[in-house]
Amino acid sequence: GEDVEQSLFLSVREGDSSVINCTYTDSSSTYLYWYKQEPGAGLQLLTYIFSNMDMKQDQRLTVLLNKKDKHLSLRIADTQTGDSAIYFCAEMRSSNYKLTFGKGTLLTVNP
Amino acid sequence: NAGVMQNPRHLVRRRGQEARLRCSPMKGHSHVYWYRQLPEEGLKFMVYLQKENIIDESGMPKERFSAEFPKEGPSILRIQQVVRGDSAAYFCASSPDQTYEQYFGPGTRLTVT
């Protein structure tokens, strides 16, 4: 199976919170990332978390890591229409510098 | 500080032609990574380079693909004798020394007709 898995779609109302989930398989993953991709654009690094942390908050973004279950989530508070994009979860193993990406979650924010 | 730059943004090639994709890393970054994104797929690692050195090319197809990062100038991803299956978005990322932050360029969208 895939090393990093995400649900493909999420739809929320403007002003609600969005939670995007991700699971990974490699216990040696050292860093876990969230990237945002808008249509036709490159990837924007939103945030990342070290595997020895369980939470990281940055303005409207909260990342939660459950290392035991190999589960990562990204919560976006007060979701805006400008948050509509594809969100990629990625992991990097301690032994190399390759990012391994999930297939991405398309977040649609409805007015 | 300009971000990672890639050109061209769009490239159309006929089957059998060569494609050259360029990537200029962010100022002060000496590590470059190439990834490929096939339609409706996540990004897949291709190659990791430092100046004048290929560090890891485990994701590169064995034939027709090559990459370089010369002492001067941009990194180049070269695809010889392109086939339709090479149609994809090719992203370059860069990072400074000794960090785990990779910053991506806008990508080159290659279409093979």
mmCIF file with all atom_site columns, C-alpha atoms in Angstrom:
data_model
loop_
_atom_site.group_PDB
_atom_site.id
_atom_site.type_symbol
_atom_site.label_atom_id
_atom_site.label_alt_id
_atom_site.label_comp_id
_atom_site.label_asym_id
_atom_site.label_entity_id
_atom_site.label_seq_id
_atom_site.pdbx_PDB_ins_code
_atom_site.Cartn_x
_atom_site.Cartn_y
_atom_site.Cartn_z
_atom_site.occupancy
_atom_site.B_iso_or_equiv
_atom_site.pdbx_formal_charge
_atom_site.auth_seq_id
_atom_site.auth_comp_id
_atom_site.auth_asym_id
_atom_site.auth_atom_id
_atom_site.pdbx_PDB_model_num
ATOM 1   C CA . GLY A 1 1   ? 0.000   0.000  0.000   1.00 0.00 ? 1   GLY A CA 1
ATOM 2   C CA . GLU A 1 2   ? 0.882   3.663  -0.131  1.00 0.00 ? 2   GLU A CA 1
ATOM 3   C CA . ASP A 1 3   ? 3.294   5.014  2.461   1.00 0.00 ? 3   ASP A CA 1
ATOM 4   C CA . VAL A 1 4   ? 1.161   8.095  3.075   1.00 0.00 ? 4   VAL A CA 1
ATOM 5   C CA . GLU A 1 5   ? -2.621  8.071  2.796   1.00 0.00 ? 5   GLU A CA 1
ATOM 6   C CA . GLN A 1 6   ? -5.177  10.853 2.843   1.00 0.00 ? 6   GLN A CA 1
ATOM 7   C CA . SER A 1 7   ? -8.850  11.130 2.099   1.00 0.00 ? 7   SER A CA 1
ATOM 8   C CA . LEU A 1 8   ? -9.318  12.705 -1.314  1.00 0.00 ? 8   LEU A CA 1
ATOM 9   C CA . PHE A 1 9   ? -12.071 15.256 -0.672  1.00 0.00 ? 9   PHE A CA 1
ATOM 10  C CA . LEU A 1 10  ? -13.331 17.528 2.083   1.00 0.00 ? 10  LEU A CA 1
ATOM 11  C CA . SER A 1 11  ? -16.077 20.128 1.838   1.00 0.00 ? 11  SER A CA 1
ATOM 12  C CA . VAL A 1 12  ? -16.809 22.708 4.540   1.00 0.00 ? 12  VAL A CA 1
ATOM 13  C CA . ARG A 1 13  ? -18.730 25.923 4.994   1.00 0.00 ? 13  ARG A CA 1
ATOM 14  C CA . GLU A 1 14  ? -16.950 29.235 5.237   1.00 0.00 ? 14  GLU A CA 1
ATOM 15  C CA . GLY A 1 15  ? -16.228 30.042 8.878   1.00 0.00 ? 15  GLY A CA 1
ATOM 16  C CA . ASP A 1 16  ? -16.240 26.402 10.008  1.00 0.00 ? 16  ASP A CA 1
ATOM 17  C CA . SER A 1 17  ? -13.136 24.461 11.014  1.00 0.00 ? 17  SER A CA 1
ATOM 18  C CA . SER A 1 18  ? -11.585 22.011 8.574   1.00 0.00 ? 18  SER A CA 1
ATOM 19  C CA . VAL A 1 19  ? -9.745  18.902 9.665   1.00 0.00 ? 19  VAL A CA 1
ATOM 20  C CA . ILE A 1 20  ? -7.625  17.064 7.120   1.00 0.00 ? 20  ILE A CA 1
ATOM 21  C CA . ASN A 1 21  ? -6.303  13.671 8.148   1.00 0.00 ? 21  ASN A CA 1
ATOM 22  C CA . CYS A 1 22  ? -3.292  11.663 7.073   1.00 0.00 ? 22  CYS A CA 1
ATOM 23  C CA . THR A 1 23  ? -1.789  8.311  8.021   1.00 0.00 ? 23  THR A CA 1
ATOM 24  C CA . TYR A 1 24  ? 1.732   7.111  7.353   1.00 0.00 ? 24  TYR A CA 1
ATOM 25  C CA . THR A 1 25  ? 3.379   3.751  7.717   1.00 0.00 ? 25  THR A CA 1
ATOM 26  C CA . ASP A 1 26  ? 7.049   4.355  8.391   1.00 0.00 ? 26  ASP A CA 1
ATOM 27  C CA . SER A 1 27  ? 7.883   4.557  12.070  1.00 0.00 ? 27  SER A CA 1
ATOM 28  C CA . SER A 1 28  ? 11.252  6.078  11.214  1.00 0.00 ? 28  SER A CA 1
ATOM 29  C CA . SER A 1 29  ? 9.564   9.174  9.786   1.00 0.00 ? 29  SER A CA 1
ATOM 30  C CA . THR A 1 30  ? 11.284  12.083 11.413  1.00 0.00 ? 30  THR A CA 1
ATOM 31  C CA . TYR A 1 31  ? 9.454   15.060 9.951   1.00 0.00 ? 31  TYR A CA 1
ATOM 32  C CA . LEU A 1 32  ? 5.862   15.379 8.832   1.00 0.00 ? 32  LEU A CA 1
ATOM 33  C CA . TYR A 1 33  ? 4.662   18.183 6.596   1.00 0.00 ? 33  TYR A CA 1
ATOM 34  C CA . TRP A 1 34  ? 1.622   19.913 5.242   1.00 0.00 ? 34  TRP A CA 1
ATOM 35  C CA . TYR A 1 35  ? 1.816   21.595 1.854   1.00 0.00 ? 35  TYR A CA 1
ATOM 36  C CA . LYS A 1 36  ? -0.878  23.593 0.045   1.00 0.00 ? 36  LYS A CA 1
ATOM 37  C CA . GLN A 1 37  ? -1.283  23.605 -3.731  1.00 0.00 ? 37  GLN A CA 1
ATOM 38  C CA . GLU A 1 38  ? -3.583  26.053 -5.458  1.00 0.00 ? 38  GLU A CA 1
ATOM 39  C CA . PRO A 1 39  ? -4.721  25.340 -9.047  1.00 0.00 ? 39  PRO A CA 1
ATOM 40  C CA . GLY A 1 40  ? -1.849  25.556 -11.518 1.00 0.00 ? 40  GLY A CA 1
ATOM 41  C CA . ALA A 1 41  ? 0.610   26.563 -8.819  1.00 0.00 ? 41  ALA A CA 1
ATOM 42  C CA . GLY A 1 42  ? 3.497   25.044 -6.952  1.00 0.00 ? 42  GLY A CA 1
ATOM 43  C CA . LEU A 1 43  ? 3.457   23.724 -3.417  1.00 0.00 ? 43  LEU A CA 1
ATOM 44  C CA . GLN A 1 44  ? 3.512   26.110 -0.499  1.00 0.00 ? 44  GLN A CA 1
ATOM 45  C CA . LEU A 1 45  ? 5.033   24.801 2.715   1.00 0.00 ? 45  LEU A CA 1
ATOM 46  C CA . LEU A 1 46  ? 2.419   25.468 5.394   1.00 0.00 ? 46  LEU A CA 1
ATOM 47  C CA . THR A 1 47  ? 3.942   23.853 8.420   1.00 0.00 ? 47  THR A CA 1
ATOM 48  C CA . TYR A 1 48  ? 5.860   20.834 9.625   1.00 0.00 ? 48  TYR A CA 1
ATOM 49  C CA . ILE A 1 49  ? 6.302   18.960 12.857  1.00 0.00 ? 49  ILE A CA 1
ATOM 50  C CA . PHE A 1 50  ? 9.104   16.893 14.302  1.00 0.00 ? 50  PHE A CA 1
ATOM 51  C CA . SER A 1 51  ? 8.171   13.364 15.284  1.00 0.00 ? 51  SER A CA 1
ATOM 52  C CA . ASN A 1 52  ? 9.028   14.017 18.928  1.00 0.00 ? 52  ASN A CA 1
ATOM 53  C CA . MET A 1 53  ? 6.275   16.642 19.134  1.00 0.00 ? 53  MET A CA 1
ATOM 54  C CA . ASP A 1 54  ? 2.563   15.999 19.392  1.00 0.00 ? 54  ASP A CA 1
ATOM 55  C CA . MET A 1 55  ? 1.173   19.414 18.540  1.00 0.00 ? 55  MET A CA 1
ATOM 56  C CA . LYS A 1 56  ? 2.148   22.578 16.741  1.00 0.00 ? 56  LYS A CA 1
ATOM 57  C CA . GLN A 1 57  ? 0.066   25.710 16.350  1.00 0.00 ? 57  GLN A CA 1
ATOM 58  C CA . ASP A 1 58  ? 0.609   28.568 13.932  1.00 0.00 ? 58  ASP A CA 1
ATOM 59  C CA . GLN A 1 59  ? -2.161  31.180 13.730  1.00 0.00 ? 59  GLN A CA 1
ATOM 60  C CA . ARG A 1 60  ? -5.198  29.412 12.214  1.00 0.00 ? 60  ARG A CA 1
ATOM 61  C CA . LEU A 1 61  ? -3.336  26.133 11.698  1.00 0.00 ? 61  LEU A CA 1
ATOM 62  C CA . THR A 1 62  ? -3.020  23.364 14.267  1.00 0.00 ? 62  THR A CA 1
ATOM 63  C CA . VAL A 1 63  ? -1.101  20.180 13.563  1.00 0.00 ? 63  VAL A CA 1
ATOM 64  C CA . LEU A 1 64  ? -1.684  17.130 15.735  1.00 0.00 ? 64  LEU A CA 1
ATOM 65  C CA . LEU A 1 65  ? 0.559   14.073 15.617  1.00 0.00 ? 65  LEU A CA 1
ATOM 66  C CA . ASN A 1 66  ? -0.313  10.712 17.135  1.00 0.00 ? 66  ASN A CA 1
ATOM 67  C CA . LYS A 1 67  ? 2.919   8.813  16.710  1.00 0.00 ? 67  LYS A CA 1
ATOM 68  C CA . LYS A 1 68  ? 1.547   5.583  18.169  1.00 0.00 ? 68  LYS A CA 1
ATOM 69  C CA . ASP A 1 69  ? -1.201  5.433  15.538  1.00 0.00 ? 69  ASP A CA 1
ATOM 70  C CA . LYS A 1 70  ? 0.950   7.123  12.851  1.00 0.00 ? 70  LYS A CA 1
ATOM 71  C CA . HIS A 1 71  ? -1.770  9.697  12.346  1.00 0.00 ? 71  HIS A CA 1
ATOM 72  C CA . LEU A 1 72  ? -1.316  13.341 11.435  1.00 0.00 ? 72  LEU A CA 1
ATOM 73  C CA . SER A 1 73  ? -4.010  15.975 11.145  1.00 0.00 ? 73  SER A CA 1
ATOM 74  C CA . LEU A 1 74  ? -4.222  19.591 10.039  1.00 0.00 ? 74  LEU A CA 1
ATOM 75  C CA . ARG A 1 75  ? -6.936  21.769 11.503  1.00 0.00 ? 75  ARG A CA 1
ATOM 76  C CA . ILE A 1 76  ? -7.747  25.071 9.838   1.00 0.00 ? 76  ILE A CA 1
ATOM 77  C CA . ALA A 1 77  ? -9.803  27.365 12.051  1.00 0.00 ? 77  ALA A CA 1
ATOM 78  C CA . ASP A 1 78  ? -12.316 29.816 10.562  1.00 0.00 ? 78  ASP A CA 1
ATOM 79  C CA . THR A 1 79  ? -11.890 28.390 7.065   1.00 0.00 ? 79  THR A CA 1
ATOM 80  C CA . GLN A 1 80  ? -12.068 30.956 4.270   1.00 0.00 ? 80  GLN A CA 1
ATOM 81  C CA . THR A 1 81  ? -12.765 30.586 0.550   1.00 0.00 ? 81  THR A CA 1
ATOM 82  C CA . GLY A 1 82  ? -9.091  31.374 -0.049  1.00 0.00 ? 82  GLY A CA 1
ATOM 83  C CA . ASP A 1 83  ? -8.240  28.156 1.768   1.00 0.00 ? 83  ASP A CA 1
ATOM 84  C CA . SER A 1 84  ? -9.752  26.131 -1.076  1.00 0.00 ? 84  SER A CA 1
ATOM 85  C CA . ALA A 1 85  ? -6.860  24.100 -2.468  1.00 0.00 ? 85  ALA A CA 1
ATOM 86  C CA . ILE A 1 86  ? -5.270  20.663 -2.424  1.00 0.00 ? 86  ILE A CA 1
ATOM 87  C CA . TYR A 1 87  ? -3.474  19.862 0.822   1.00 0.00 ? 87  TYR A CA 1
ATOM 88  C CA . PHE A 1 88  ? -0.646  17.362 0.750   1.00 0.00 ? 88  PHE A CA 1
ATOM 89  C CA . CYS A 1 89  ? 0.659   15.462 3.713   1.00 0.00 ? 89  CYS A CA 1
ATOM 90  C CA . ALA A 1 90  ? 4.295   14.370 3.404   1.00 0.00 ? 90  ALA A CA 1
ATOM 91  C CA . GLU A 1 91  ? 6.851   12.581 5.489   1.00 0.00 ? 91  GLU A CA 1
ATOM 92  C CA . MET A 1 92  ? 10.616  12.536 5.527   1.00 0.00 ? 92  MET A CA 1
ATOM 93  C CA . ARG A 1 93  ? 12.624  9.691  6.978   1.00 0.00 ? 93  ARG A CA 1
ATOM 94  C CA . SER A 1 94  ? 15.608  10.287 9.164   1.00 0.00 ? 94  SER A CA 1
ATOM 95  C CA . SER A 1 95  ? 17.876  8.435  6.749   1.00 0.00 ? 95  SER A CA 1
ATOM 96  C CA . ASN A 1 96  ? 17.372  10.599 3.694   1.00 0.00 ? 96  ASN A CA 1
ATOM 97  C CA . TYR A 1 97  ? 16.014  13.858 2.364   1.00 0.00 ? 97  TYR A CA 1
ATOM 98  C CA . LYS A 1 98  ? 13.232  12.535 0.186   1.00 0.00 ? 98  LYS A CA 1
ATOM 99  C CA . LEU A 1 99  ? 9.732   13.745 0.794   1.00 0.00 ? 99  LEU A CA 1
ATOM 100 C CA . THR A 1 100 ? 7.063   11.071 0.373   1.00 0.00 ? 100 THR A CA 1
ATOM 101 C CA . PHE A 1 101 ? 3.692   12.591 -0.404  1.00 0.00 ? 101 PHE A CA 1
ATOM 102 C CA . GLY A 1 102 ? 0.119   11.461 -0.081  1.00 0.00 ? 102 GLY A CA 1
ATOM 103 C CA . LYS A 1 103 ? -2.202  11.956 -3.037  1.00 0.00 ? 103 LYS A CA 1
ATOM 104 C CA . GLY A 1 104 ? -3.637  15.139 -1.581  1.00 0.00 ? 104 GLY A CA 1
ATOM 105 C CA . THR A 1 105 ? -6.981  16.229 -0.134  1.00 0.00 ? 105 THR A CA 1
ATOM 106 C CA . LEU A 1 106 ? -9.064  18.652 -2.159  1.00 0.00 ? 106 LEU A CA 1
ATOM 107 C CA . LEU A 1 107 ? -10.595 21.126 0.279   1.00 0.00 ? 107 LEU A CA 1
ATOM 108 C CA . THR A 1 108 ? -13.642 22.986 -1.027  1.00 0.00 ? 108 THR A CA 1
ATOM 109 C CA . VAL A 1 109 ? -14.929 25.902 1.022   1.00 0.00 ? 109 VAL A CA 1
ATOM 110 C CA . ASN A 1 110 ? -18.517 26.872 0.321   1.00 0.00 ? 110 ASN A CA 1
ATOM 111 C CA . PRO A 1 111 ? -19.755 30.408 1.001   1.00 0.00 ? 111 PRO A CA 1
ATOM 112 C CA . ASN B 2 1   ? 14.485  37.177 -1.774  1.00 0.00 ? 1   ASN B CA 1
ATOM 113 C CA . ALA B 2 2   ? 13.121  35.516 -4.885  1.00 0.00 ? 2   ALA B CA 1
ATOM 114 C CA . GLY B 2 3   ? 11.662  32.055 -4.499  1.00 0.00 ? 3   GLY B CA 1
ATOM 115 C CA . VAL B 2 4   ? 12.536  28.956 -6.444  1.00 0.00 ? 4   VAL B CA 1
ATOM 116 C CA . MET B 2 5   ? 12.259  29.699 -10.143 1.00 0.00 ? 5   MET B CA 1
ATOM 117 C CA . GLN B 2 6   ? 11.465  27.232 -12.868 1.00 0.00 ? 6   GLN B CA 1
ATOM 118 C CA . ASN B 2 7   ? 11.274  27.672 -16.588 1.00 0.00 ? 7   ASN B CA 1
ATOM 119 C CA . PRO B 2 8   ? 9.576   27.206 -18.816 1.00 0.00 ? 8   PRO B CA 1
ATOM 120 C CA . ARG B 2 9   ? 6.254   27.051 -16.981 1.00 0.00 ? 9   ARG B CA 1
ATOM 121 C CA . HIS B 2 10  ? 4.676   25.143 -19.849 1.00 0.00 ? 10  HIS B CA 1
ATOM 122 C CA . LEU B 2 11  ? 6.465   23.007 -22.389 1.00 0.00 ? 11  LEU B CA 1
ATOM 123 C CA . VAL B 2 12  ? 5.000   21.119 -25.323 1.00 0.00 ? 12  VAL B CA 1
ATOM 124 C CA . ARG B 2 13  ? 7.082   18.492 -27.072 1.00 0.00 ? 13  ARG B CA 1
ATOM 125 C CA . ARG B 2 14  ? 6.348   15.924 -29.727 1.00 0.00 ? 14  ARG B CA 1
ATOM 126 C CA . ARG B 2 15  ? 7.158   12.309 -29.116 1.00 0.00 ? 15  ARG B CA 1
ATOM 127 C CA . GLY B 2 16  ? 10.847  11.676 -29.655 1.00 0.00 ? 16  GLY B CA 1
ATOM 128 C CA . GLN B 2 17  ? 11.997  15.228 -28.925 1.00 0.00 ? 17  GLN B CA 1
ATOM 129 C CA . GLU B 2 18  ? 14.077  16.329 -25.961 1.00 0.00 ? 18  GLU B CA 1
ATOM 130 C CA . ALA B 2 19  ? 12.774  18.300 -22.998 1.00 0.00 ? 19  ALA B CA 1
ATOM 131 C CA . ARG B 2 20  ? 14.992  20.517 -20.826 1.00 0.00 ? 20  ARG B CA 1
ATOM 132 C CA . LEU B 2 21  ? 13.588  21.841 -17.597 1.00 0.00 ? 21  LEU B CA 1
ATOM 133 C CA . ARG B 2 22  ? 15.430  24.472 -15.589 1.00 0.00 ? 22  ARG B CA 1
ATOM 134 C CA . CYS B 2 23  ? 15.414  25.242 -11.911 1.00 0.00 ? 23  CYS B CA 1
ATOM 135 C CA . SER B 2 24  ? 17.087  28.113 -10.087 1.00 0.00 ? 24  SER B CA 1
ATOM 136 C CA . PRO B 2 25  ? 17.075  27.537 -6.329  1.00 0.00 ? 25  PRO B CA 1
ATOM 137 C CA . MET B 2 26  ? 16.416  30.213 -3.759  1.00 0.00 ? 26  MET B CA 1
ATOM 138 C CA . LYS B 2 27  ? 19.358  32.446 -3.001  1.00 0.00 ? 27  LYS B CA 1
ATOM 139 C CA . GLY B 2 28  ? 21.663  30.755 -0.548  1.00 0.00 ? 28  GLY B CA 1
ATOM 140 C CA . HIS B 2 29  ? 20.263  27.278 -1.191  1.00 0.00 ? 29  HIS B CA 1
ATOM 141 C CA . SER B 2 30  ? 22.684  24.656 -2.441  1.00 0.00 ? 30  SER B CA 1
ATOM 142 C CA . HIS B 2 31  ? 20.416  21.589 -2.399  1.00 0.00 ? 31  HIS B CA 1
ATOM 143 C CA . VAL B 2 32  ? 17.986  20.871 -5.228  1.00 0.00 ? 32  VAL B CA 1
ATOM 144 C CA . TYR B 2 33  ? 15.325  18.181 -5.514  1.00 0.00 ? 33  TYR B CA 1
ATOM 145 C CA . TRP B 2 34  ? 13.195  17.212 -8.488  1.00 0.00 ? 34  TRP B CA 1
ATOM 146 C CA . TYR B 2 35  ? 9.730   15.691 -8.134  1.00 0.00 ? 35  TYR B CA 1
ATOM 147 C CA . ARG B 2 36  ? 7.196   14.580 -10.706 1.00 0.00 ? 36  ARG B CA 1
ATOM 148 C CA . GLN B 2 37  ? 3.428   14.867 -10.341 1.00 0.00 ? 37  GLN B CA 1
ATOM 149 C CA . LEU B 2 38  ? 1.356   12.694 -12.620 1.00 0.00 ? 38  LEU B CA 1
ATOM 150 C CA . PRO B 2 39  ? -2.319  13.591 -13.113 1.00 0.00 ? 39  PRO B CA 1
ATOM 151 C CA . GLU B 2 40  ? -4.339  13.103 -9.913  1.00 0.00 ? 40  GLU B CA 1
ATOM 152 C CA . GLU B 2 41  ? -1.298  11.761 -8.088  1.00 0.00 ? 41  GLU B CA 1
ATOM 153 C CA . GLY B 2 42  ? 0.904   13.052 -5.335  1.00 0.00 ? 42  GLY B CA 1
ATOM 154 C CA . LEU B 2 43  ? 4.441   14.111 -6.023  1.00 0.00 ? 43  LEU B CA 1
ATOM 155 C CA . LYS B 2 44  ? 7.079   11.429 -6.461  1.00 0.00 ? 44  LYS B CA 1
ATOM 156 C CA . PHE B 2 45  ? 10.722  12.023 -5.697  1.00 0.00 ? 45  PHE B CA 1
ATOM 157 C CA . MET B 2 46  ? 13.102  11.774 -8.634  1.00 0.00 ? 46  MET B CA 1
ATOM 158 C CA . VAL B 2 47  ? 16.548  13.079 -7.750  1.00 0.00 ? 47  VAL B CA 1
ATOM 159 C CA . TYR B 2 48  ? 18.479  15.056 -5.136  1.00 0.00 ? 48  TYR B CA 1
ATOM 160 C CA . LEU B 2 49  ? 21.491  17.117 -6.134  1.00 0.00 ? 49  LEU B CA 1
ATOM 161 C CA . GLN B 2 50  ? 24.027  19.404 -4.580  1.00 0.00 ? 50  GLN B CA 1
ATOM 162 C CA . LYS B 2 51  ? 26.358  21.582 -6.601  1.00 0.00 ? 51  LYS B CA 1
ATOM 163 C CA . GLU B 2 52  ? 28.182  19.328 -9.100  1.00 0.00 ? 52  GLU B CA 1
ATOM 164 C CA . ASN B 2 53  ? 27.017  16.169 -7.308  1.00 0.00 ? 53  ASN B CA 1
ATOM 165 C CA . ILE B 2 54  ? 24.123  13.770 -7.617  1.00 0.00 ? 54  ILE B CA 1
ATOM 166 C CA . ILE B 2 55  ? 23.344  12.627 -4.084  1.00 0.00 ? 55  ILE B CA 1
ATOM 167 C CA . ASP B 2 56  ? 20.355  10.350 -4.665  1.00 0.00 ? 56  ASP B CA 1
ATOM 168 C CA . GLU B 2 57  ? 18.805  9.465  -8.017  1.00 0.00 ? 57  GLU B CA 1
ATOM 169 C CA . SER B 2 58  ? 16.803  6.485  -6.824  1.00 0.00 ? 58  SER B CA 1
ATOM 170 C CA . GLY B 2 59  ? 13.553  7.924  -8.219  1.00 0.00 ? 59  GLY B CA 1
ATOM 171 C CA . MET B 2 60  ? 14.832  8.599  -11.701 1.00 0.00 ? 60  MET B CA 1
ATOM 172 C CA . PRO B 2 61  ? 13.836  6.287  -14.552 1.00 0.00 ? 61  PRO B CA 1
ATOM 173 C CA . LYS B 2 62  ? 16.917  4.374  -15.652 1.00 0.00 ? 62  LYS B CA 1
ATOM 174 C CA . GLU B 2 63  ? 16.724  5.504  -19.260 1.00 0.00 ? 63  GLU B CA 1
ATOM 175 C CA . ARG B 2 64  ? 16.202  8.844  -21.003 1.00 0.00 ? 64  ARG B CA 1
ATOM 176 C CA . PHE B 2 65  ? 16.259  10.945 -17.817 1.00 0.00 ? 65  PHE B CA 1
ATOM 177 C CA . SER B 2 66  ? 19.246  12.825 -16.462 1.00 0.00 ? 66  SER B CA 1
ATOM 178 C CA . ALA B 2 67  ? 19.826  15.703 -14.076 1.00 0.00 ? 67  ALA B CA 1
ATOM 179 C CA . GLU B 2 68  ? 22.656  18.041 -13.285 1.00 0.00 ? 68  GLU B CA 1
ATOM 180 C CA . PHE B 2 69  ? 23.386  20.974 -11.010 1.00 0.00 ? 69  PHE B CA 1
ATOM 181 C CA . PRO B 2 70  ? 26.538  22.676 -12.268 1.00 0.00 ? 70  PRO B CA 1
ATOM 182 C CA . LYS B 2 71  ? 28.786  24.950 -10.277 1.00 0.00 ? 71  LYS B CA 1
ATOM 183 C CA . GLU B 2 72  ? 27.314  27.922 -12.118 1.00 0.00 ? 72  GLU B CA 1
ATOM 184 C CA . GLY B 2 73  ? 23.785  28.197 -13.405 1.00 0.00 ? 73  GLY B CA 1
ATOM 185 C CA . PRO B 2 74  ? 20.507  26.421 -12.827 1.00 0.00 ? 74  PRO B CA 1
ATOM 186 C CA . SER B 2 75  ? 19.802  22.768 -12.276 1.00 0.00 ? 75  SER B CA 1
ATOM 187 C CA . ILE B 2 76  ? 18.655  21.004 -15.438 1.00 0.00 ? 76  ILE B CA 1
ATOM 188 C CA . LEU B 2 77  ? 16.361  18.005 -15.744 1.00 0.00 ? 77  LEU B CA 1
ATOM 189 C CA . ARG B 2 78  ? 16.726  16.521 -19.191 1.00 0.00 ? 78  ARG B CA 1
ATOM 190 C CA . ILE B 2 79  ? 14.354  14.037 -20.776 1.00 0.00 ? 79  ILE B CA 1
ATOM 191 C CA . GLN B 2 80  ? 15.466  12.534 -24.055 1.00 0.00 ? 80  GLN B CA 1
ATOM 192 C CA . GLN B 2 81  ? 13.109  11.021 -26.632 1.00 0.00 ? 81  GLN B CA 1
ATOM 193 C CA . VAL B 2 82  ? 9.990   11.967 -24.717 1.00 0.00 ? 82  VAL B CA 1
ATOM 194 C CA . VAL B 2 83  ? 6.941   9.704  -24.722 1.00 0.00 ? 83  VAL B CA 1
ATOM 195 C CA . ARG B 2 84  ? 3.328   10.490 -23.848 1.00 0.00 ? 84  ARG B CA 1
ATOM 196 C CA . GLY B 2 85  ? 3.767   8.956  -20.405 1.00 0.00 ? 85  GLY B CA 1
ATOM 197 C CA . ASP B 2 86  ? 6.276   11.698 -19.569 1.00 0.00 ? 86  ASP B CA 1
ATOM 198 C CA . SER B 2 87  ? 3.444   14.258 -19.592 1.00 0.00 ? 87  SER B CA 1
ATOM 199 C CA . ALA B 2 88  ? 3.322   15.563 -16.034 1.00 0.00 ? 88  ALA B CA 1
ATOM 200 C CA . ALA B 2 89  ? 4.133   18.515 -13.818 1.00 0.00 ? 89  ALA B CA 1
ATOM 201 C CA . TYR B 2 90  ? 7.783   18.590 -12.787 1.00 0.00 ? 90  TYR B CA 1
ATOM 202 C CA . PHE B 2 91  ? 8.560   20.439 -9.597  1.00 0.00 ? 91  PHE B CA 1
ATOM 203 C CA . CYS B 2 92  ? 11.867  21.556 -8.286  1.00 0.00 ? 92  CYS B CA 1
ATOM 204 C CA . ALA B 2 93  ? 12.500  22.287 -4.619  1.00 0.00 ? 93  ALA B CA 1
ATOM 205 C CA . SER B 2 94  ? 15.490  23.728 -2.836  1.00 0.00 ? 94  SER B CA 1
ATOM 206 C CA . SER B 2 95  ? 16.775  23.856 0.691   1.00 0.00 ? 95  SER B CA 1
ATOM 207 C CA . PRO B 2 96  ? 19.662  25.466 2.496   1.00 0.00 ? 96  PRO B CA 1
ATOM 208 C CA . ASP B 2 97  ? 22.309  23.308 4.101   1.00 0.00 ? 97  ASP B CA 1
ATOM 209 C CA . GLN B 2 98  ? 21.396  21.020 6.973   1.00 0.00 ? 98  GLN B CA 1
ATOM 210 C CA . THR B 2 99  ? 17.690  21.721 7.153   1.00 0.00 ? 99  THR B CA 1
ATOM 211 C CA . TYR B 2 100 ? 14.571  19.763 6.416   1.00 0.00 ? 100 TYR B CA 1
ATOM 212 C CA . GLU B 2 101 ? 12.631  22.548 4.795   1.00 0.00 ? 101 GLU B CA 1
ATOM 213 C CA . GLN B 2 102 ? 12.107  22.189 1.068   1.00 0.00 ? 102 GLN B CA 1
ATOM 214 C CA . TYR B 2 103 ? 10.665  25.123 -0.844  1.00 0.00 ? 103 TYR B CA 1
ATOM 215 C CA . PHE B 2 104 ? 9.018   24.416 -4.148  1.00 0.00 ? 104 PHE B CA 1
ATOM 216 C CA . GLY B 2 105 ? 8.973   26.259 -7.426  1.00 0.00 ? 105 GLY B CA 1
ATOM 217 C CA . PRO B 2 106 ? 5.837   26.772 -9.531  1.00 0.00 ? 106 PRO B CA 1
ATOM 218 C CA . GLY B 2 107 ? 6.564   23.724 -11.670 1.00 0.00 ? 107 GLY B CA 1
ATOM 219 C CA . THR B 2 108 ? 6.951   23.005 -15.371 1.00 0.00 ? 108 THR B CA 1
ATOM 220 C CA . ARG B 2 109 ? 3.984   21.380 -17.010 1.00 0.00 ? 109 ARG B CA 1
ATOM 221 C CA . LEU B 2 110 ? 5.219   19.119 -19.780 1.00 0.00 ? 110 LEU B CA 1
ATOM 222 C CA . THR B 2 111 ? 2.814   17.966 -22.453 1.00 0.00 ? 111 THR B CA 1
ATOM 223 C CA . VAL B 2 112 ? 3.936   15.378 -24.967 1.00 0.00 ? 112 VAL B CA 1
ATOM 224 C CA . THR B 2 113 ? 1.850   15.235 -28.127 1.00 0.00 ? 113 THR B CA 1
#
